[in-house]
Amino acid sequence: MSDHEFGNVSTDLKLSLVEAYLSAFTIALRSQFSDLWYIDAFAGTGERVIKHKAIEAGLFPGTEELIERRRGSAKIALDIKPAFDRVVFMEKKKTYCRALEALKTQHPGRQIDIVRGDANDAIEAEIKSVKWAGKRGVMFLDPYGMAVNWSTLEKIRATEAIDVWYLVSLAGLFRQATRDRTKIEEKKRAAITRMLGTDGWERAWYDAPPKIDLFGVVDENVQRIADVEAIETFVEQRLSSLFPKVLKPKRLKNAAGVPMFSLFLAISNPGGKAIGLAARIGNSILKS
Ligand SMILES: C[S@@+](CC[C@H](N)C(=O)[O-])C[C@H]1O[C@@H](n2cnc3c(N)ncnc32)[C@H](O)[C@@H]1O
């Protein structure tokens, strides 16, 4: 079996927030909808493996390496009660899909679909093949980096049926948008634009366009003026331009206190009742 070792201090927090939402979602909607779905587009293996390093004996007795297994999002979703009617796991890695297949066998009688491939392609295919009227779903977008295309978010929005928990990598954006604009590689520029669905980020995050001085010398050394706060706000504004409702995100930090991710909840259903319910549950969780 393939172990999936990932995460930092904020991973448990992230998963507990999503779990709290999934639980409140099925409790609130169970009596109104017969089709409640969960789609985990970056599903992993169902488990998170944490290796605690061995400690050599010194003044105190040493300890051996300890391997701890905690539930990942896939297992968490299958444990939700009342249960989702259908659960879809999407995952690129073959060995992780095998782990998900094994997880499926532990839940006989449940409708669990495992789709191997790129999440953007898998989401598009899934959304196209389904009539969304009368269905409600939650999708979890939990990529390592900047893998979710803006065009994928547009498709999710168009369902008017899916609430999306989206982990946005602030660290990824910060790294790709180098401090000195002349150092941004074309590939990285394209990746940011693909993720945000606009090239407007470059105007917003950098100082004025290159200046020509009195002697006609071009000063192209334009510096990024946007800090993490400004980058997060930009992402929030972009999501709010697409989804009827986007909640204030939860900032997730690493052990050193550096902001790494923002966890967003975006609601695709434009109905006042749906927004009211999702926002009430989501805000109580995000602000907790
Ligand atoms: C942060 S992990 C997800 C962890 C999972 N949510 C959990 O709690 O166990 C990201 C996962 O996405 C998978 N992945 C990476 N790129 C992908 C892509 N383009 N499409 C689908 N899956 C991808 C990785 O193999 C990895 O399992």
Tab-separated table of N, CA, C and O in Angstrom, residues 55-114:
chain	number	residue	atom	x	y	z
A	55	ILE	N	14.435	9.495	18.374
A	55	ILE	CA	15.280	10.398	19.170
A	55	ILE	C	16.362	9.546	19.834
A	55	ILE	O	16.059	8.536	20.489
A	56	GLU	N	17.612	9.946	19.587
A	56	GLU	CA	18.730	9.169	20.178
A	56	GLU	C	18.778	9.356	21.682
A	56	GLU	O	18.455	10.427	22.197
A	57	ALA	N	19.176	8.293	22.349
A	57	ALA	CA	19.292	8.384	23.813
A	57	ALA	C	20.400	9.357	24.182
A	57	ALA	O	21.427	9.427	23.517
A	58	GLY	N	20.160	10.131	25.164
A	58	GLY	CA	21.156	11.078	25.675
A	58	GLY	C	20.953	11.148	27.165
A	58	GLY	O	20.980	10.118	27.847
A	59	LEU	N	20.676	12.344	27.617
A	59	LEU	CA	20.351	12.503	29.034
A	59	LEU	C	19.090	11.717	29.391
A	59	LEU	O	18.923	11.184	30.475
A	60	PHE	N	18.166	11.687	28.369
A	60	PHE	CA	16.897	10.975	28.562
A	60	PHE	C	16.893	9.753	27.659
A	60	PHE	O	17.606	9.712	26.655
A	61	PRO	N	16.055	8.756	27.976
A	61	PRO	CA	15.995	7.573	27.109
A	61	PRO	C	15.520	7.969	25.712
A	61	PRO	O	14.699	8.878	25.582
A	62	GLY	N	16.038	7.333	24.668
A	62	GLY	CA	15.638	7.658	23.301
A	62	GLY	C	14.298	7.030	22.941
A	62	GLY	O	13.738	6.259	23.718
A	63	THR	N	13.781	7.401	21.762
A	63	THR	CA	12.549	6.765	21.276
A	63	THR	C	12.781	6.285	19.849
A	63	THR	O	13.587	6.878	19.118
A	64	GLU	N	12.058	5.248	19.453
A	64	GLU	CA	12.164	4.756	18.078
A	64	GLU	C	11.297	5.611	17.169
A	64	GLU	O	10.404	6.318	17.648
A	65	GLU	N	11.546	5.508	15.851
A	65	GLU	CA	10.688	6.233	14.903
A	65	GLU	C	9.253	5.753	15.078
A	65	GLU	O	9.001	4.550	15.221
A	66	LEU	N	8.328	6.704	15.064
A	66	LEU	CA	6.926	6.358	15.254
A	66	LEU	C	6.159	6.757	14.001
A	66	LEU	O	6.303	7.885	13.521
A	67	ILE	N	5.375	5.819	13.469
A	67	ILE	CA	4.565	6.153	12.294
A	67	ILE	C	3.112	6.247	12.725
A	67	ILE	O	2.538	5.279	13.234
A	68	GLU	N	2.561	7.436	12.514
A	68	GLU	CA	1.187	7.669	12.944
A	68	GLU	C	0.309	7.789	11.699
A	68	GLU	O	0.711	8.397	10.714
A	69	ARG	N	-0.866	7.188	11.757
A	69	ARG	CA	-1.793	7.289	10.627
A	69	ARG	C	-3.048	8.031	11.063
A	69	ARG	O	-3.710	7.591	12.011
A	70	ARG	N	-3.328	9.126	10.384
A	70	ARG	CA	-4.557	9.869	10.694
A	70	ARG	C	-5.463	9.837	9.474
A	70	ARG	O	-5.003	9.604	8.360
A	71	ARG	N	-6.732	10.112	9.678
A	71	ARG	CA	-7.672	10.084	8.560
A	71	ARG	C	-7.414	11.253	7.604
A	71	ARG	O	-7.215	12.377	8.034
A	72	GLY	N	-7.425	10.962	6.308
A	72	GLY	CA	-7.385	12.010	5.290
A	72	GLY	C	-8.817	12.350	4.894
A	72	GLY	O	-9.783	11.766	5.421
A	73	SER	N	-8.955	13.269	3.946
A	73	SER	CA	-10.299	13.760	3.600
A	73	SER	C	-11.225	12.651	3.089
A	73	SER	O	-12.433	12.685	3.353
A	74	ALA	N	-10.679	11.675	2.368
A	74	ALA	CA	-11.532	10.618	1.802
A	74	ALA	C	-12.185	9.786	2.914
A	74	ALA	O	-13.389	9.500	2.882
A	75	LYS	N	-11.389	9.405	3.898
A	75	LYS	CA	-11.946	8.626	5.016
A	75	LYS	C	-12.925	9.474	5.814
A	75	LYS	O	-13.986	8.995	6.224
A	76	ILE	N	-12.549	10.713	6.032
A	76	ILE	CA	-13.413	11.615	6.803
A	76	ILE	C	-14.792	11.703	6.144
A	76	ILE	O	-15.821	11.593	6.807
A	77	ALA	N	-14.804	11.849	4.815
A	77	ALA	CA	-16.077	11.998	4.100
A	77	ALA	C	-16.931	10.735	4.222
A	77	ALA	O	-18.156	10.813	4.347
A	78	LEU	N	-16.276	9.581	4.201
A	78	LEU	CA	-17.042	8.325	4.294
A	78	LEU	C	-17.609	8.113	5.700
A	78	LEU	O	-18.568	7.368	5.874
A	79	ASP	N	-17.009	8.761	6.689
A	79	ASP	CA	-17.489	8.626	8.076
A	79	ASP	C	-18.646	9.560	8.403
A	79	ASP	O	-19.229	9.461	9.483
A	80	ILE	N	-18.935	10.493	7.499
A	80	ILE	CA	-19.977	11.502	7.808
A	80	ILE	C	-21.348	10.835	7.944
A	80	ILE	O	-21.728	10.004	7.132
A	81	LYS	N	-22.073	11.256	8.970
A	81	LYS	CA	-23.434	10.755	9.206
A	81	LYS	C	-24.368	11.937	9.368
A	81	LYS	O	-24.023	12.834	10.151
A	82	PRO	N	-25.532	12.006	8.711
A	82	PRO	CA	-26.002	11.060	7.713
A	82	PRO	C	-25.044	11.014	6.517
A	82	PRO	O	-24.416	12.023	6.188
A	83	ALA	N	-25.009	9.853	5.876
A	83	ALA	CA	-24.004	9.620	4.836
A	83	ALA	C	-24.349	10.349	3.535
A	83	ALA	O	-25.524	10.590	3.233
A	84	PHE	N	-23.319	10.688	2.783
A	84	PHE	CA	-23.523	11.181	1.416
A	84	PHE	C	-24.055	10.025	0.561
A	84	PHE	O	-23.681	8.867	0.768
A	85	ASP	N	-24.910	10.362	-0.423
A	85	ASP	CA	-25.473	9.309	-1.277
A	85	ASP	C	-24.453	8.828	-2.297
A	85	ASP	O	-24.494	7.680	-2.732
A	86	ARG	N	-23.606	9.734	-2.712
A	86	ARG	CA	-22.552	9.333	-3.657
A	86	ARG	C	-21.268	10.073	-3.287
A	86	ARG	O	-21.324	11.268	-2.942
A	87	VAL	N	-20.174	9.356	-3.381
A	87	VAL	CA	-18.884	9.950	-3.080
A	87	VAL	C	-17.971	9.696	-4.284
A	87	VAL	O	-17.892	8.570	-4.776
A	88	VAL	N	-17.340	10.770	-4.769
A	88	VAL	CA	-16.436	10.630	-5.921
A	88	VAL	C	-15.036	11.041	-5.478
A	88	VAL	O	-14.843	12.135	-4.954
A	89	PHE	N	-14.086	10.142	-5.697
A	89	PHE	CA	-12.694	10.455	-5.400
A	89	PHE	C	-11.942	10.600	-6.712
A	89	PHE	O	-11.992	9.707	-7.558
A	90	MET	N	-11.257	11.727	-6.871
A	90	MET	CA	-10.424	11.933	-8.061
A	90	MET	C	-8.979	11.999	-7.588
A	90	MET	O	-8.683	12.652	-6.583
A	91	GLU	N	-8.108	11.351	-8.313
A	91	GLU	CA	-6.709	11.305	-7.869
A	91	GLU	C	-5.841	10.942	-9.069
A	91	GLU	O	-6.178	10.070	-9.859
A	92	LYS	N	-4.706	11.650	-9.166
A	92	LYS	CA	-3.820	11.465	-10.321
A	92	LYS	C	-2.930	10.228	-10.169
A	92	LYS	O	-2.608	9.558	-11.142
A	93	LYS	N	-2.549	9.926	-8.955
A	93	LYS	CA	-1.518	8.911	-8.753
A	93	LYS	C	-2.131	7.505	-8.683
A	93	LYS	O	-3.048	7.256	-7.892
A	94	LYS	N	-1.546	6.613	-9.465
A	94	LYS	CA	-2.090	5.257	-9.576
A	94	LYS	C	-2.084	4.534	-8.219
A	94	LYS	O	-3.080	3.903	-7.830
A	95	THR	N	-0.972	4.610	-7.510
A	95	THR	CA	-0.887	3.866	-6.241
A	95	THR	C	-1.890	4.412	-5.216
A	95	THR	O	-2.424	3.669	-4.404
A	96	TYR	N	-2.139	5.714	-5.282
A	96	TYR	CA	-3.115	6.300	-4.360
A	96	TYR	C	-4.533	5.843	-4.725
A	96	TYR	O	-5.368	5.633	-3.846
A	97	CYS	N	-4.778	5.706	-6.036
A	97	CYS	CA	-6.093	5.197	-6.465
A	97	CYS	C	-6.301	3.776	-5.945
A	97	CYS	O	-7.407	3.404	-5.548
A	98	ARG	N	-5.214	2.998	-5.918
A	98	ARG	CA	-5.323	1.628	-5.377
A	98	ARG	C	-5.703	1.667	-3.905
A	98	ARG	O	-6.511	0.890	-3.437
A	99	ALA	N	-5.112	2.600	-3.175
A	99	ALA	CA	-5.448	2.741	-1.756
A	99	ALA	C	-6.921	3.135	-1.602
A	99	ALA	O	-7.622	2.660	-0.698
A	100	LEU	N	-7.388	3.989	-2.522
A	100	LEU	CA	-8.799	4.408	-2.462
A	100	LEU	C	-9.733	3.238	-2.786
A	100	LEU	O	-10.805	3.092	-2.196
A	101	GLU	N	-9.296	2.381	-3.721
A	101	GLU	CA	-10.086	1.174	-4.044
A	101	GLU	C	-10.196	0.287	-2.805
A	101	GLU	O	-11.254	-0.280	-2.514
A	102	ALA	N	-9.088	0.171	-2.079
A	102	ALA	CA	-9.101	-0.648	-0.852
A	102	ALA	C	-10.041	-0.038	0.175
A	102	ALA	O	-10.794	-0.759	0.856
A	103	LEU	N	-10.038	1.277	0.255
A	103	LEU	CA	-10.948	1.972	1.184
A	103	LEU	C	-12.402	1.703	0.793
A	103	LEU	O	-13.262	1.467	1.654
A	104	LYS	N	-12.642	1.695	-0.500
A	104	LYS	CA	-13.999	1.439	-1.002
A	104	LYS	C	-14.504	0.060	-0.553
A	104	LYS	O	-15.671	-0.082	-0.175
A	105	THR	N	-13.621	-0.934	-0.588
A	105	THR	CA	-14.057	-2.287	-0.209
A	105	THR	C	-14.467	-2.353	1.274
A	105	THR	O	-15.195	-3.248	1.671
A	106	GLN	N	-13.999	-1.384	2.053
A	106	GLN	CA	-14.397	-1.360	3.476
A	106	GLN	C	-15.789	-0.744	3.664
A	106	GLN	O	-16.296	-0.669	4.777
A	107	HIS	N	-16.386	-0.281	2.561
A	107	HIS	CA	-17.700	0.365	2.662
A	107	HIS	C	-18.666	-0.260	1.655
A	107	HIS	O	-19.154	0.436	0.748
A	108	PRO	N	-18.941	-1.552	1.800
A	108	PRO	CA	-19.839	-2.192	0.834
A	108	PRO	C	-21.223	-1.533	0.874
A	108	PRO	O	-21.678	-1.100	1.933
A	109	GLY	N	-21.839	-1.450	-0.290
A	109	GLY	CA	-23.181	-0.874	-0.343
A	109	GLY	C	-23.174	0.636	-0.535
A	109	GLY	O	-24.209	1.222	-0.835
A	110	ARG	N	-22.009	1.258	-0.396
A	110	ARG	CA	-21.956	2.708	-0.627
A	110	ARG	C	-21.636	2.970	-2.092
A	110	ARG	O	-20.910	2.199	-2.728
A	111	GLN	N	-22.178	4.062	-2.638
A	111	GLN	CA	-21.826	4.426	-4.012
A	111	GLN	C	-20.567	5.295	-3.987
A	111	GLN	O	-20.621	6.483	-3.648
A	112	ILE	N	-19.449	4.656	-4.321
A	112	ILE	CA	-18.156	5.346	-4.290
A	112	ILE	C	-17.513	5.184	-5.663
A	112	ILE	O	-17.340	4.064	-6.144
A	113	ASP	N	-17.212	6.291	-6.308
A	113	ASP	CA	-16.555	6.223	-7.618
A	113	ASP	C	-15.154	6.791	-7.516
A	113	ASP	O	-14.950	7.852	-6.919
A	114	ILE	N	-14.219	6.078	-8.124
A	114	ILE	CA	-12.827	6.530	-8.097
A	114	ILE	C	-12.402	6.837	-9.530
A	114	ILE	O	-12.517	5.972	-10.410
